[in-house]
PDB file of C-alpha atoms and ligand atoms in Angstrom:
ATOM      1  CA  VAL X  51     208.594  49.011 100.690  1.00  0.00           C
ATOM      2  CA  LEU X  52     204.951  47.863 100.892  1.00  0.00           C
ATOM      3  CA  PRO X  53     202.694  50.632 102.205  1.00  0.00           C
ATOM      4  CA  GLU X  54     200.350  49.767 105.048  1.00  0.00           C
ATOM      5  CA  ASP X  55     197.208  49.881 102.874  1.00  0.00           C
ATOM      6  CA  THR X  56     198.771  47.438 100.412  1.00  0.00           C
ATOM      7  CA  LYS X  57     199.615  45.070 103.252  1.00  0.00           C
ATOM      8  CA  GLN X  58     196.052  45.311 104.556  1.00  0.00           C
ATOM      9  CA  THR X  59     194.614  44.538 101.101  1.00  0.00           C
ATOM     10  CA  ILE X  60     196.906  41.511 100.849  1.00  0.00           C
ATOM     11  CA  LEU X  61     195.983  40.290 104.332  1.00  0.00           C
ATOM     12  CA  GLN X  62     192.285  40.549 103.402  1.00  0.00           C
ATOM     13  CA  LEU X  63     192.968  38.494 100.279  1.00  0.00           C
ATOM     14  CA  LEU X  64     194.892  35.960 102.340  1.00  0.00           C
ATOM     15  CA  SER X  65     192.022  35.623 104.815  1.00  0.00           C
ATOM     16  CA  ARG X  66     189.702  34.597 101.954  1.00  0.00           C
ATOM     17  CA  HIS X  67     191.886  31.632 100.915  1.00  0.00           C
ATOM     18  CA  GLU X  68     192.263  28.404 102.847  1.00  0.00           C
ATOM     19  CA  ARG X  69     195.549  27.614 101.129  1.00  0.00           C
ATOM     20  CA  LYS X  70     197.900  30.547 101.333  1.00  0.00           C
ATOM     21  CA  HIS X  71     199.756  29.535  98.174  1.00  0.00           C
ATOM     22  CA  ALA X  72     196.515  30.253  96.300  1.00  0.00           C
ATOM     23  CA  ALA X  73     196.618  33.887  97.422  1.00  0.00           C
ATOM     24  CA  VAL X  74     200.230  34.511  96.453  1.00  0.00           C
ATOM     25  CA  LEU X  75     199.582  35.238  92.777  1.00  0.00           C
ATOM     26  CA  GLY X  76     196.784  37.674  93.651  1.00  0.00           C
ATOM     27  CA  SER X  77     199.111  39.408  96.071  1.00  0.00           C
ATOM     28  CA  LEU X  78     201.845  39.683  93.471  1.00  0.00           C
ATOM     29  CA  ARG X  79     199.301  41.278  91.131  1.00  0.00           C
ATOM     30  CA  ILE X  80     198.301  43.777  93.805  1.00  0.00           C
ATOM     31  CA  VAL X  81     201.936  44.751  94.376  1.00  0.00           C
ATOM     32  CA  GLN X  82     202.539  45.101  90.652  1.00  0.00           C
ATOM     33  CA  GLN X  83     199.399  47.176  90.076  1.00  0.00           C
ATOM     34  CA  ARG X  84     200.495  49.593  92.778  1.00  0.00           C
ATOM     35  CA  GLN X  85     204.260  49.649  92.229  1.00  0.00           C
ATOM     36  CA  GLY X  86     204.679  48.715  88.565  1.00  0.00           C
ATOM     37  CA  TRP X  87     206.829  45.646  89.320  1.00  0.00           C
ATOM     38  CA  VAL X  88     207.759  43.292  92.162  1.00  0.00           C
ATOM     39  CA  SER X  89     211.086  44.139  93.766  1.00  0.00           C
ATOM     40  CA  ASP X  90     213.256  41.785  95.849  1.00  0.00           C
ATOM     41  CA  GLN X  91     212.257  43.729  98.957  1.00  0.00           C
ATOM     42  CA  ALA X  92     208.555  43.287  98.112  1.00  0.00           C
ATOM     43  CA  VAL X  93     209.154  39.534  97.732  1.00  0.00           C
ATOM     44  CA  ILE X  94     210.739  39.446 101.197  1.00  0.00           C
ATOM     45  CA  GLU X  95     207.833  41.385 102.723  1.00  0.00           C
ATOM     46  CA  LEU X  96     205.278  39.122 101.022  1.00  0.00           C
ATOM     47  CA  ALA X  97     207.176  36.093 102.326  1.00  0.00           C
ATOM     48  CA  ASN X  98     206.920  37.507 105.859  1.00  0.00           C
ATOM     49  CA  LEU X  99     203.187  38.192 105.446  1.00  0.00           C
ATOM     50  CA  PHE X 100     202.544  34.687 104.125  1.00  0.00           C
ATOM     51  CA  GLY X 101     204.903  32.785 106.401  1.00  0.00           C
ATOM     52  CA  LEU X 102     206.676  31.421 103.316  1.00  0.00           C
ATOM     53  CA  THR X 103     210.279  31.758 102.185  1.00  0.00           C
ATOM     54  CA  PRO X 104     211.275  34.453  99.664  1.00  0.00           C
ATOM     55  CA  SER X 105     212.282  31.722  97.222  1.00  0.00           C
ATOM     56  CA  GLU X 106     208.779  30.212  97.422  1.00  0.00           C
ATOM     57  CA  ILE X 107     207.274  33.609  96.566  1.00  0.00           C
ATOM     58  CA  ASP X 108     209.856  34.174  93.849  1.00  0.00           C
ATOM     59  CA  SER X 109     209.238  30.798  92.230  1.00  0.00           C
ATOM     60  CA  ILE X 110     205.524  31.630  91.929  1.00  0.00           C
ATOM     61  CA  ALA X 111     206.321  35.118  90.591  1.00  0.00           C
ATOM     62  CA  THR X 112     208.737  33.894  87.959  1.00  0.00           C
ATOM     63  CA  ALA X 113     206.294  31.232  86.739  1.00  0.00           C
ATOM     64  CA  TYR X 114     204.098  34.008  85.331  1.00  0.00           C
ATOM     65  CA  SER X 115     205.373  36.100  82.451  1.00  0.00           C
ATOM     66  CA  LYS X 116     203.064  38.957  83.405  1.00  0.00           C
ATOM     67  CA  ILE X 117     204.603  39.394  86.841  1.00  0.00           C
ATOM     68  CA  PHE X 118     207.637  41.615  86.437  1.00  0.00           C
ATOM     69  CA  ARG X 119     210.597  41.005  88.725  1.00  0.00           C
ATOM     70  CA  ARG X 120     212.577  43.878  87.292  1.00  0.00           C
ATOM     71  CA  SER X 121     211.721  47.520  86.923  1.00  0.00           C
ATOM     72  CA  VAL X 122     209.736  48.178  83.744  1.00  0.00           C
ATOM     73  CA  GLY X 123     208.741  51.220  81.698  1.00  0.00           C
ATOM     74  CA  ARG X 124     205.386  53.011  81.903  1.00  0.00           C
ATOM     75  CA  HIS X 125     204.015  50.595  79.308  1.00  0.00           C
ATOM     76  CA  VAL X 126     204.947  46.958  78.788  1.00  0.00           C
ATOM     77  CA  ILE X 127     204.826  45.440  75.317  1.00  0.00           C
ATOM     78  CA  LEU X 128     204.471  41.643  75.321  1.00  0.00           C
ATOM     79  CA  LEU X 129     205.206  40.298  71.845  1.00  0.00           C
ATOM     80  CA  CYS X 130     203.991  36.749  71.268  1.00  0.00           C
ATOM     81  CA  ASP X 131     206.702  34.403  70.008  1.00  0.00           C
ATOM     82  CA  SER X 132     204.644  31.185  69.909  1.00  0.00           C
ATOM     83  CA  VAL X 133     204.014  29.133  66.821  1.00  0.00           C
ATOM     84  CA  SER X 134     201.073  30.886  65.105  1.00  0.00           C
ATOM     85  CA  CYS X 135     202.711  34.265  65.495  1.00  0.00           C
ATOM     86  CA  PHE X 136     206.080  32.828  64.570  1.00  0.00           C
ATOM     87  CA  VAL X 137     204.807  31.649  61.193  1.00  0.00           C
ATOM     88  CA  THR X 138     202.811  34.814  60.436  1.00  0.00           C
ATOM     89  CA  GLY X 139     205.515  37.431  60.740  1.00  0.00           C
ATOM     90  CA  TYR X 140     206.722  37.564  64.343  1.00  0.00           C
ATOM     91  CA  ALA X 141     210.366  38.024  63.319  1.00  0.00           C
ATOM     92  CA  GLY X 142     209.644  41.077  61.187  1.00  0.00           C
ATOM     93  CA  ILE X 143     207.494  42.665  63.885  1.00  0.00           C
ATOM     94  CA  ARG X 144     210.181  42.006  66.490  1.00  0.00           C
ATOM     95  CA  GLU X 145     212.890  43.532  64.346  1.00  0.00           C
ATOM     96  CA  HIS X 146     210.692  46.548  63.639  1.00  0.00           C
ATOM     97  CA  LEU X 147     209.865  47.101  67.314  1.00  0.00           C
ATOM     98  CA  GLU X 148     213.499  46.720  68.348  1.00  0.00           C
ATOM     99  CA  GLN X 149     214.553  49.317  65.780  1.00  0.00           C
ATOM    100  CA  LEU X 150     211.694  51.658  66.605  1.00  0.00           C
ATOM    101  CA  LEU X 151     212.313  51.504  70.351  1.00  0.00           C
ATOM    102  CA  GLY X 152     216.088  51.139  70.281  1.00  0.00           C
ATOM    103  CA  VAL X 153     215.985  48.206  72.707  1.00  0.00           C
ATOM    104  CA  GLY X 154     215.935  44.429  72.510  1.00  0.00           C
ATOM    105  CA  PHE X 155     213.862  41.992  74.549  1.00  0.00           C
ATOM    106  CA  GLY X 156     214.145  42.823  78.225  1.00  0.00           C
ATOM    107  CA  GLY X 157     215.067  46.416  77.468  1.00  0.00           C
ATOM    108  CA  THR X 158     213.384  49.649  78.479  1.00  0.00           C
ATOM    109  CA  THR X 159     213.502  52.752  76.290  1.00  0.00           C
ATOM    110  CA  SER X 160     215.727  55.550  77.555  1.00  0.00           C
ATOM    111  CA  ASP X 161     212.673  57.746  78.201  1.00  0.00           C
ATOM    112  CA  GLY X 162     211.121  55.030  80.379  1.00  0.00           C
ATOM    113  CA  ARG X 163     208.111  54.813  78.079  1.00  0.00           C
ATOM    114  CA  PHE X 164     208.216  51.167  76.975  1.00  0.00           C
ATOM    115  CA  THR X 165     209.644  47.817  78.037  1.00  0.00           C
ATOM    116  CA  LEU X 166     209.715  45.113  75.367  1.00  0.00           C
ATOM    117  CA  LEU X 167     209.295  41.482  76.408  1.00  0.00           C
ATOM    118  CA  PRO X 168     208.536  38.161  74.707  1.00  0.00           C
ATOM    119  CA  VAL X 169     205.513  36.169  75.825  1.00  0.00           C
ATOM    120  CA  ALA X 170     204.034  32.767  75.095  1.00  0.00           C
ATOM    121  CA  CYS X 171     200.719  32.496  73.218  1.00  0.00           C
ATOM    122  CA  LEU X 172     198.288  35.289  74.052  1.00  0.00           C
ATOM    123  CA  GLY X 173     195.295  33.248  72.906  1.00  0.00           C
ATOM    124  CA  ALA X 174     194.844  35.368  69.795  1.00  0.00           C
ATOM    125  CA  CYS X 175     196.289  32.875  67.307  1.00  0.00           C
ATOM    126  CA  ASP X 176     193.510  33.576  64.799  1.00  0.00           C
ATOM    127  CA  HIS X 177     194.751  37.167  64.727  1.00  0.00           C
ATOM    128  CA  ALA X 178     198.479  36.436  64.703  1.00  0.00           C
ATOM    129  CA  PRO X 179     200.914  38.069  64.917  1.00  0.00           C
ATOM    130  CA  ALA X 180     199.801  39.570  68.214  1.00  0.00           C
ATOM    131  CA  MET X 181     201.080  41.635  71.110  1.00  0.00           C
ATOM    132  CA  MET X 182     199.745  43.089  74.320  1.00  0.00           C
ATOM    133  CA  VAL X 183     200.470  46.614  75.455  1.00  0.00           C
ATOM    134  CA  ASP X 184     199.645  46.801  79.150  1.00  0.00           C
ATOM    135  CA  GLN X 185     196.171  45.186  79.302  1.00  0.00           C
ATOM    136  CA  ASP X 186     195.299  45.783  75.621  1.00  0.00           C
ATOM    137  CA  LEU X 187     195.503  42.969  73.085  1.00  0.00           C
ATOM    138  CA  HIS X 188     196.427  43.884  69.509  1.00  0.00           C
ATOM    139  CA  GLY X 189     196.298  41.400  66.638  1.00  0.00           C
ATOM    140  CA  ASP X 190     196.816  41.168  62.883  1.00  0.00           C
ATOM    141  CA  LEU X 191     199.960  43.204  63.339  1.00  0.00           C
ATOM    142  CA  THR X 192     201.956  44.763  60.576  1.00  0.00           C
ATOM    143  CA  CYS X 193     204.950  46.996  61.186  1.00  0.00           C
ATOM    144  CA  GLN X 194     202.887  50.049  60.258  1.00  0.00           C
ATOM    145  CA  LYS X 195     200.022  49.018  62.540  1.00  0.00           C
ATOM    146  CA  ALA X 196     202.401  48.342  65.446  1.00  0.00           C
ATOM    147  CA  THR X 197     203.892  51.825  65.103  1.00  0.00           C
ATOM    148  CA  ALA X 198     200.416  53.412  65.034  1.00  0.00           C
ATOM    149  CA  ILE X 199     199.383  51.440  68.135  1.00  0.00           C
ATOM    150  CA  LEU X 200     202.426  52.526  70.131  1.00  0.00           C
ATOM    151  CA  ASN X 201     201.770  56.154  69.254  1.00  0.00           C
ATOM    152  CA  ASN X 202     198.654  55.910  71.438  1.00  0.00           C
ATOM    153  CA  TYR X 203     200.696  55.237  74.582  1.00  0.00           C
ATOM    154  CA  GLU X 204     202.366  58.224  76.224  1.00  0.00           C
TER     155      GLU X 204
HETATM  156  S1  FES S 302     200.670  31.993  68.974  1.00  0.00           S
HETATM  157 FE1  FES S 302     200.642  34.137  69.192  1.00  0.00          FE
HETATM  158  S2  FES S 302     198.685  34.538  70.001  1.00  0.00           S
HETATM  159 FE2  FES S 302     198.769  32.366  69.920  1.00  0.00          FE
END
């Protein structure tokens, strides 16, 4: 499942780290950038490359909310559910997004355009409520603003 050039990139990364565990997260990011998510088969292949067990790779992958272990849509919305966002309107934004997209947390829209996920604090508490769409951080959300933002993502 991992193309040869991806394996080579990962092996180069591995060669730059004395402790191979330190290179695992970078490798997971490389796989995700190239394949959109990290499948079970990719975990097995990474384990073979690193000389670790698949469960060791998986435990690192699942410790990070931005590493996706299930197939996701073309764009991933991470809606912050931590305290500052919670007290500044998170619930209303969540309800709005779920209605707009027709999916709950963990769901992907039927057209494959968006996956909606919760995330812990995005570090934008002074602009809560906040969400990330792919790599873009959006704060001071209102329902209207969230709709306008999503319209920019095909
Ligand atoms: S609590 Fe939501 S960005 Fe910090």
